[in-house]
Coordinates of C-alpha atoms and ligand atoms in Angstrom, one line a residue:
X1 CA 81.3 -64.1 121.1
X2 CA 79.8 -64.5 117.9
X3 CA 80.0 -62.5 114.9
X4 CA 76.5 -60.1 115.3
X5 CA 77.2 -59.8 118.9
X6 CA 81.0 -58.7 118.1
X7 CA 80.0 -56.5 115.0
X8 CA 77.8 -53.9 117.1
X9 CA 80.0 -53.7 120.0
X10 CA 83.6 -53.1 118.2
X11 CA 84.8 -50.2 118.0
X12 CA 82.3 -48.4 119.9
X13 CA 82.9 -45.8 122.3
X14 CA 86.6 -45.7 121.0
X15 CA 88.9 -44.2 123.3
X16 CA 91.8 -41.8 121.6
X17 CA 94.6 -42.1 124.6
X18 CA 96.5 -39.6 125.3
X19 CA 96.3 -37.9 122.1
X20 CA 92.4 -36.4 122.5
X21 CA 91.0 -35.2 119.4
X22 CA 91.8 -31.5 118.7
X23 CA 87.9 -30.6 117.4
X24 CA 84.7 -32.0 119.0
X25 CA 83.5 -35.7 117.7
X26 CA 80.3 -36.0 116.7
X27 CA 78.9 -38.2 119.7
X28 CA 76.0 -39.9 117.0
X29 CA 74.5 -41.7 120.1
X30 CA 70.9 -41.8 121.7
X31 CA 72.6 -42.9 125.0
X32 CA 75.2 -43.5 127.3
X33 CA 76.8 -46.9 129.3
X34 CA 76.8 -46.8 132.9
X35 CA 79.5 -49.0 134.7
X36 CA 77.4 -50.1 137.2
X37 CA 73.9 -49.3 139.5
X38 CA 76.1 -47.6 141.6
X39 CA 76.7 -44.9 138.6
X40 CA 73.7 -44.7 137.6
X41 CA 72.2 -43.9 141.0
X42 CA 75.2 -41.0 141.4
X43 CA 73.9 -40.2 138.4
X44 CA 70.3 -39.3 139.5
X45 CA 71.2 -37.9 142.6
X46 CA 73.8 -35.7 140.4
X47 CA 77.2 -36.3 141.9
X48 CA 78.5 -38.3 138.9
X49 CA 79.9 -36.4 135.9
X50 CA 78.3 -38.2 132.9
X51 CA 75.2 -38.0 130.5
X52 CA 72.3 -40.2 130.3
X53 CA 70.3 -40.1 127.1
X54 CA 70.6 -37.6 124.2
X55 CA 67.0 -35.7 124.7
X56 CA 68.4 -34.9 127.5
X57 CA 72.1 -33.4 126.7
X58 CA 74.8 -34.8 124.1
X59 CA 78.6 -33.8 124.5
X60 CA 78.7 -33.2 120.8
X61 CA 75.4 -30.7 121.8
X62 CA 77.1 -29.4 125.0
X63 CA 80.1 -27.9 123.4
X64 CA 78.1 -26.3 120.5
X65 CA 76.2 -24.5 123.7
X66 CA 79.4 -23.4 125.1
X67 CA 80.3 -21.7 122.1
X68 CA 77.1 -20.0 121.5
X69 CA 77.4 -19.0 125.5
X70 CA 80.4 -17.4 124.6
X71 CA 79.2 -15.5 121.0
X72 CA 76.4 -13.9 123.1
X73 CA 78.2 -13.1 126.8
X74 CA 75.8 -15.5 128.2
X75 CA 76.1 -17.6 131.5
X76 CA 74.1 -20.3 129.5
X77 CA 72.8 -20.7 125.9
X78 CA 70.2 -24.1 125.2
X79 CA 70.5 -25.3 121.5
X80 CA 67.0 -26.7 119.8
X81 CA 66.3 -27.9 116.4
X82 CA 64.7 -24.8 115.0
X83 CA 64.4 -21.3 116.1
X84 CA 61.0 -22.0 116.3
X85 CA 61.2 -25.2 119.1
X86 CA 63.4 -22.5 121.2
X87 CA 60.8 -19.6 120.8
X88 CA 57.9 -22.4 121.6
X89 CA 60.1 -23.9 124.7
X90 CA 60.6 -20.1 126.2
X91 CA 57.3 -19.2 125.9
X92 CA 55.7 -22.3 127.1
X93 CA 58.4 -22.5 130.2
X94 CA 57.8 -18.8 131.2
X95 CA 54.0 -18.0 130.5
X96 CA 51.0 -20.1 132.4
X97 CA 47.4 -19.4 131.9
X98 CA 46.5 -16.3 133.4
X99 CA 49.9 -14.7 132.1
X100 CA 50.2 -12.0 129.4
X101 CA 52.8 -11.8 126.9
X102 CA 53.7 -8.0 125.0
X103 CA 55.1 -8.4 121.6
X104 CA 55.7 -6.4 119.0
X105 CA 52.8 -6.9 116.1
X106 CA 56.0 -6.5 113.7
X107 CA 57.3 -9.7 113.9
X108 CA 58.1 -13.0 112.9
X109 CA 55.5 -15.3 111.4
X110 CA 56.2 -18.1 113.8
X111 CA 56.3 -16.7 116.5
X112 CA 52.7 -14.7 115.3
X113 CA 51.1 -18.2 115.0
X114 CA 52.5 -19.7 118.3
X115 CA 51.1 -16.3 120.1
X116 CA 48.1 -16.3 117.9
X117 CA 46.7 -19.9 117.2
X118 CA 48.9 -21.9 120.9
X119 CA 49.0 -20.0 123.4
X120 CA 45.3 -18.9 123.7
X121 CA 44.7 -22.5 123.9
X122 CA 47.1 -22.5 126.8
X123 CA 45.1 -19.5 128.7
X124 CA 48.2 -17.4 128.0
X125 CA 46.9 -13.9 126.6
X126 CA 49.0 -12.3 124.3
X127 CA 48.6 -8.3 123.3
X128 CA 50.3 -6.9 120.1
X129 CA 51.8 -3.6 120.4
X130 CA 53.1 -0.9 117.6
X131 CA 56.6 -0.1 117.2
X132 CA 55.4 3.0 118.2
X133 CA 53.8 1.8 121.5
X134 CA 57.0 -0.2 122.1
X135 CA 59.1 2.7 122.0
X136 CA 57.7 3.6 125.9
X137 CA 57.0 -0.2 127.4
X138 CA 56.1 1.4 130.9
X139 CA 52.9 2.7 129.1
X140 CA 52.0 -0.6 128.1
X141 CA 52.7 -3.2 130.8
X142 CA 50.5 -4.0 132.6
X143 CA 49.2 -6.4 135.9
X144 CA 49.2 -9.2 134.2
X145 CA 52.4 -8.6 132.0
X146 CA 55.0 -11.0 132.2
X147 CA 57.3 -10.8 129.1
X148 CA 58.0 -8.7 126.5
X149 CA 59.5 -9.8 122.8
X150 CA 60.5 -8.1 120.3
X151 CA 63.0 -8.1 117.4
X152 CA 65.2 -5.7 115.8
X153 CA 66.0 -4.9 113.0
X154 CA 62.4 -6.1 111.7
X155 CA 61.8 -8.0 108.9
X156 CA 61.4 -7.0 106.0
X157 CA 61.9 -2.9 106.3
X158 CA 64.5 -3.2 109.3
X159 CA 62.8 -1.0 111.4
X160 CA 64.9 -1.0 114.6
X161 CA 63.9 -0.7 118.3
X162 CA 66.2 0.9 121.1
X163 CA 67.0 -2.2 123.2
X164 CA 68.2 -0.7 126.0
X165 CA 65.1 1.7 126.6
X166 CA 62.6 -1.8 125.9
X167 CA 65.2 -3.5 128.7
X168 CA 65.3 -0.9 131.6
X169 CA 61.5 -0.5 131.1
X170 CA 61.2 -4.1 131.8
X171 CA 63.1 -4.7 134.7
X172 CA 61.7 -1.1 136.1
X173 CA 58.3 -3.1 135.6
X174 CA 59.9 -6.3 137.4
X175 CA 58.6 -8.1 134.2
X176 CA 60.9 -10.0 131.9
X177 CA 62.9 -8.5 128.0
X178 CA 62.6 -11.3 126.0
X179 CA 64.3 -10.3 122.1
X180 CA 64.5 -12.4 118.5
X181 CA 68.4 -11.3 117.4
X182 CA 67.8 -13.2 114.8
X183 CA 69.0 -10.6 112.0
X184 CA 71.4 -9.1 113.5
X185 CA 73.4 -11.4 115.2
X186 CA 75.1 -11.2 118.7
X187 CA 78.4 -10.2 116.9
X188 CA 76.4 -7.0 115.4
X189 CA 74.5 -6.6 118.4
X190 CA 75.1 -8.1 122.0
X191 CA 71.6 -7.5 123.2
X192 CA 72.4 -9.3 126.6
X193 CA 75.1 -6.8 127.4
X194 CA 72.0 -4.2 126.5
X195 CA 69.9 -5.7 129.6
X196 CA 67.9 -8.0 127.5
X197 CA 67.1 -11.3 130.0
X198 CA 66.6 -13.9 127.4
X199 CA 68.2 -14.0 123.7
X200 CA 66.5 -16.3 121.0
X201 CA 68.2 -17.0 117.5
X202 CA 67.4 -18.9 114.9
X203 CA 71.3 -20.7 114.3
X204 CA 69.9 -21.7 110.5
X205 CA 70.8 -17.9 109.6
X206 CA 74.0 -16.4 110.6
X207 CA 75.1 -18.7 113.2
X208 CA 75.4 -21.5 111.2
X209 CA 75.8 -19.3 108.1
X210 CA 76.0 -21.9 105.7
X211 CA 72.3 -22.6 104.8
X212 CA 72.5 -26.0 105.4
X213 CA 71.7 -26.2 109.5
X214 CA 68.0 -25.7 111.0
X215 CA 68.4 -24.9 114.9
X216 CA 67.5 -22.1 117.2
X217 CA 69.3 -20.8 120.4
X218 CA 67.9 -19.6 123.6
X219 CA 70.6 -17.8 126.0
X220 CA 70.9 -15.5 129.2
X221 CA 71.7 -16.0 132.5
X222 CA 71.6 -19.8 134.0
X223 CA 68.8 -19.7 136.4
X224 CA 66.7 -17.7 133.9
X225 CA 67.8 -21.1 131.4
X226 CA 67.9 -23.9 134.1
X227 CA 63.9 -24.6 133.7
X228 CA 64.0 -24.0 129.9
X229 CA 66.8 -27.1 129.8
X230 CA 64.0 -28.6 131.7
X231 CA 61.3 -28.2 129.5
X232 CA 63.1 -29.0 126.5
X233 CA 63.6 -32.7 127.7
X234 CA 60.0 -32.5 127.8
X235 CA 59.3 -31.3 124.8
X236 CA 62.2 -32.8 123.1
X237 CA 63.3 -29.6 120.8
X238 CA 66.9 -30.7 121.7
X239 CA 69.3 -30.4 118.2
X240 CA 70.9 -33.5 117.2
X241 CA 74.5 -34.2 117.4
X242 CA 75.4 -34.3 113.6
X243 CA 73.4 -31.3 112.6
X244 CA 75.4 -29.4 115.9
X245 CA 78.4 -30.6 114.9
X246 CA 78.2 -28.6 112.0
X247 CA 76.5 -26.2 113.0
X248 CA 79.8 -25.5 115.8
X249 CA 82.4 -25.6 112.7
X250 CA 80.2 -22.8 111.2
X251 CA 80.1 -20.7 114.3
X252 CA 84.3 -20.7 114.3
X253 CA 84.0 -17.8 111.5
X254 CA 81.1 -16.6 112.2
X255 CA 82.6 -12.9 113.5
X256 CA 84.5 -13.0 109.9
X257 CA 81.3 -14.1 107.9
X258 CA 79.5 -11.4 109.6
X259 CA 82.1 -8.3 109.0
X260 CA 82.1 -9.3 105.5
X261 CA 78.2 -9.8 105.2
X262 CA 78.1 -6.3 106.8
X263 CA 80.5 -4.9 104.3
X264 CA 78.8 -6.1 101.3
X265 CA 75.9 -5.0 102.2
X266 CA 76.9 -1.5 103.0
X267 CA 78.5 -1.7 99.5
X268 CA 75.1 -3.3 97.4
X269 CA 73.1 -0.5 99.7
X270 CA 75.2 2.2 99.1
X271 CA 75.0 1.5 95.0
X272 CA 71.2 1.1 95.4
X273 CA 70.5 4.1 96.8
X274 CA 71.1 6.2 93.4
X275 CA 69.6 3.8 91.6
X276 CA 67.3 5.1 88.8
X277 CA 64.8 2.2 89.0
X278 CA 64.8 1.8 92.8
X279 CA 61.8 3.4 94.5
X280 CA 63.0 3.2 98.0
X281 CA 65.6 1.7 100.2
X282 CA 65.6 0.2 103.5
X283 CA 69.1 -0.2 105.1
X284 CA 69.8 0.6 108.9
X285 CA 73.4 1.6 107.9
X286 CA 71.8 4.5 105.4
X287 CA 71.6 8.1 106.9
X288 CA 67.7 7.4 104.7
X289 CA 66.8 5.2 107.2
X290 CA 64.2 6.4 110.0
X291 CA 65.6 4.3 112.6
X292 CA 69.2 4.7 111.4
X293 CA 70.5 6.8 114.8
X294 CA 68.8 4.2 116.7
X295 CA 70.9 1.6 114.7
X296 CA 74.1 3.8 115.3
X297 CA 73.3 3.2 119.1
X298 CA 73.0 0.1 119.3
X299 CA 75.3 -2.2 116.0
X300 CA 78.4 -2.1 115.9
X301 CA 77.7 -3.8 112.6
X302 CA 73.9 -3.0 110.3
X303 CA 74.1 -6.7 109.2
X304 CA 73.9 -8.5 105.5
X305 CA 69.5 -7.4 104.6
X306 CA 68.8 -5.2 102.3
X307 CA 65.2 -4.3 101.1
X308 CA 64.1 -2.3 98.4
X309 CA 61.2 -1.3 96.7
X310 CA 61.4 -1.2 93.2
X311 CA 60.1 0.9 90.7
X312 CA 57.0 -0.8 88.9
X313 CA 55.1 -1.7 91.8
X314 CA 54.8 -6.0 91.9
X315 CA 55.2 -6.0 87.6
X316 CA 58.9 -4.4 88.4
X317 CA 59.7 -6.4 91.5
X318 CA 58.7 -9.8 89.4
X319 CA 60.6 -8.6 86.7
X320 CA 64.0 -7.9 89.0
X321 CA 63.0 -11.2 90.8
X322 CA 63.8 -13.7 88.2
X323 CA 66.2 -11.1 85.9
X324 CA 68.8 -12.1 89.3
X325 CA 71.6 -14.7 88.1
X326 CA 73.9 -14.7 91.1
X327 CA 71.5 -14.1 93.8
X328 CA 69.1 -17.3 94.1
X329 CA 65.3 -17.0 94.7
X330 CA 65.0 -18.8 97.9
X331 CA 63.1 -18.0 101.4
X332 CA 65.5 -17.6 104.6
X333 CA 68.8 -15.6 105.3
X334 CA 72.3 -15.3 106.6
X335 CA 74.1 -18.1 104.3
X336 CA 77.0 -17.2 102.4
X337 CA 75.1 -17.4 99.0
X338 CA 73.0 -14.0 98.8
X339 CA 69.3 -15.1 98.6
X340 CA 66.3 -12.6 97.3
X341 CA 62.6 -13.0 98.1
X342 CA 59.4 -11.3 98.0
X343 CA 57.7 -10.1 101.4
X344 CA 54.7 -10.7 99.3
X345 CA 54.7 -14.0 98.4
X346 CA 56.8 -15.0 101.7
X347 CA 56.6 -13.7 105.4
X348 CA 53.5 -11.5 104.6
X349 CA 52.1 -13.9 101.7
X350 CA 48.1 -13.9 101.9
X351 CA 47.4 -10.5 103.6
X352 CA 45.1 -7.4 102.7
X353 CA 46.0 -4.5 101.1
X354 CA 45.6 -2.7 104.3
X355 CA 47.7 -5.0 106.5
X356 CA 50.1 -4.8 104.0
X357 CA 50.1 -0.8 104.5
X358 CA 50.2 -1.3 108.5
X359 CA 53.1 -3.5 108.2
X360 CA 54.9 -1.2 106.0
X361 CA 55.0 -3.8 103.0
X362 CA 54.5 -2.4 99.6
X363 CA 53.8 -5.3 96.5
X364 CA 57.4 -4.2 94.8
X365 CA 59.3 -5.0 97.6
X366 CA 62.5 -7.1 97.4
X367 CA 64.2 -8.4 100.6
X368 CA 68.0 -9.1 99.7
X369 CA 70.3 -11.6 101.7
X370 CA 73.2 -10.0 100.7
X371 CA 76.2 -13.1 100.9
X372 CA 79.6 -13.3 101.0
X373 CA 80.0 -13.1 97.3
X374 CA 82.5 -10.4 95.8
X375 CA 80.4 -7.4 96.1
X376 CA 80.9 -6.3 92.2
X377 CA 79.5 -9.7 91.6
X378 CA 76.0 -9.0 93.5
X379 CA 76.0 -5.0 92.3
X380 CA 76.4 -6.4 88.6
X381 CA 73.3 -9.0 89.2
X382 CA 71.6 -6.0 90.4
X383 CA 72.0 -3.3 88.3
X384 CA 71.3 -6.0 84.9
X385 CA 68.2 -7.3 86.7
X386 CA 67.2 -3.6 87.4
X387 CA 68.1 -2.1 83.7
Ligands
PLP401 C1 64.0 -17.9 110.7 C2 63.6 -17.1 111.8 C3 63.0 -17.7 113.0 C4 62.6 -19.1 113.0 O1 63.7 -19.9 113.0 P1 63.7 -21.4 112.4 O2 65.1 -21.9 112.6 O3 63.3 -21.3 111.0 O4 62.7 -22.2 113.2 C5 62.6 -16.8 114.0 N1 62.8 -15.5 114.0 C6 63.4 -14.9 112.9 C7 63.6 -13.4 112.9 C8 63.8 -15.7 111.8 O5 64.3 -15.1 110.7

């Protein structure tokens, strides 16, 4: 052989003997070598025990998805390369035209858009509901109804919604619970253990944890999942290998990060409260907080975000917003650095003074990330930004 043809096959596929690797290689490969025609036929018809080509599953991919099965008590979770390709992949798997979907009108931009500006387009109708409305689902499915999605806590004043009341309302209804755990986490709140049929996180917050992974999750039982992991081969939201290998070393301390992200934001909360120059505070862990008993009922944990509306109106929140040294202006959430950003100018940048009132957004609001910092650290940073 000569020495191109010997250069890209040496090496490859390297077999470790009988000593296997203790942690899961990243398998950086777009496809897989078949013996023979005979395999590849088994293969198709499904009898032999292989994989084909990466869009369609990676091993590196497949044992990631075994550990998120496990984090949320899932049969099956499906890992895609944003929160947004799994939220697009459910949607588009479960609704046809004719179809409704009930959401929450408190929710995620993303997933806003995709009911707002692609599923129309799709025939799929989509009807927004209060928190309010959502707290009795019966009174708002109807015929036509087949999901309902929702998060809690909601960005950014962590309203919360009682998960087991939106479940058994759904499946009393015979129509599917559909929920964004995004903030909280499965370790904070096992919402499939609730009765919720499908879970959707975004793994570039807490899962991963370390702000340097985009991916989403979609998990719940297998048959629910089976013509999701379908779709996604069509639509090609699959995660690749290196960015899941990471993002499975994250996930091993995840249930520590989260404790401590809990912690220290109990702590920053707790300081903020009594503050002089703080107008308001929004913490699901707080007696203050309107949904707290809900919260009680349903977190073991109230997670690492922190809002607060500061004193000043938007002249005091800018102030406070670049006064911060240790926590870094930056959009997103659940890394170990503690992050700060303005509702305003982020998740509801560009609306009216009155959506802004309906979504319960006032112009001196702060959302905090708190992070796994030493908590003295971020109540410092805080109280000198707030002086
Ligand atoms: C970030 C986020 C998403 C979208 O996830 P991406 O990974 O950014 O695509 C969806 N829902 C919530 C609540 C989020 O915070």
């Amino acid at each position: 052989m000569k020495q191109a043809t010997k250069l890209i096959h040496a090496g490859e596929g390297i077999d470790t003997g009988q000593t296997p690797s203790l942690t899961t290689p990243i398998y950086e490969t777009s496809t897989f070598v078949f013996a023979s025609v005979a395999d590849v036929e088994q293969y198709q018809e499904g009898t032999l025990n292989g994989y084909l080509y990466s869009r369609y599953e990676n091993p590196t991919v497949v044992a990631v998805e075994q550990k998120l099965a496990a984090v949320d008590g899932a049969e099956r979770a499906l890992l895609f390369s944003s929160g947004m390709a799994a939220i697009a992949t459910a949607f588009i798997t479960l609704l046809k035209a004719g179809d409704e979907i009930i959401c929450c009108s408190a929710i995620y931009g993303g997933t806003f858009h995709i009911l707002e500006d692609l599923l129309p387009k799709l025939g799929i109708a989509r009807r927004f509901v209060s928190i309010d409305e959502l707290k009795d689902p019966s009174m708002v499915i109807g015929p036509k109804t087949k999901l309902v999605w929702f998060e809690s806590p909601i960005n950014p004043t962590l309203r919360c919604i009682d998960i087991r009341a939106v479940a058994a309302a759904c499946r009393k209804a015979g129509v599917l619970s559909g929920m964004d755990n995004t903030f909280a986490s499965a370790v904070n709140q096992p919402i499939l253990s609730m009765g919720i049929d499908l879970s959707m996180q975004s793994c570039t917050k807490y899962l991963n944890g370390h702000s340097d992974v985009t991916g989403g999750v979609l998990s719940g039982a297998t048959a629910l999942l089976a013509p999701m992991a379908k779709m996604r081969r069509l639509l090609g939201g699959i995660m690749d290998p290196m960015p899941a290998f990471a993002l499975g070393r994250g996930m091993k301390t995840m249930p520590l990060r989260v404790l401590q992200h809990n912690a220290n934001a109990l702590s920053v909360a707790r300081f903020l409260e009594s503050h002089r120059n703080i107008e308001r505070i929004y913490y699901p862990g707080l007696a203050s907080h309107p949904d707290h008993a809900i919260a009680k009922g349903q977190m073991s944990g109230f997670g690492g975000m922190v809002t607060i509306d500061v004193r000043g109106g938007k002249d005091g929140a800018y102030r406070v917003f670049d006064r911060l040294k240790v926590i870094k202006r930056a959009a997103s959430l659940g890394g170990v650095e503690s992050i700060c950003s303005l509702p305003m100018l982020t998740s509801q940048y560009g609306l009216t003074d009155e959506e802004l009132a309906k979504a319960g957004v006032s112009k001196g609001m702060i959302r905090l990330s708190i992070g796994l910092e030493d908590a003295s650290d971020l109540i410092a940073d805080l109280d000198h930004a707030l002086a």
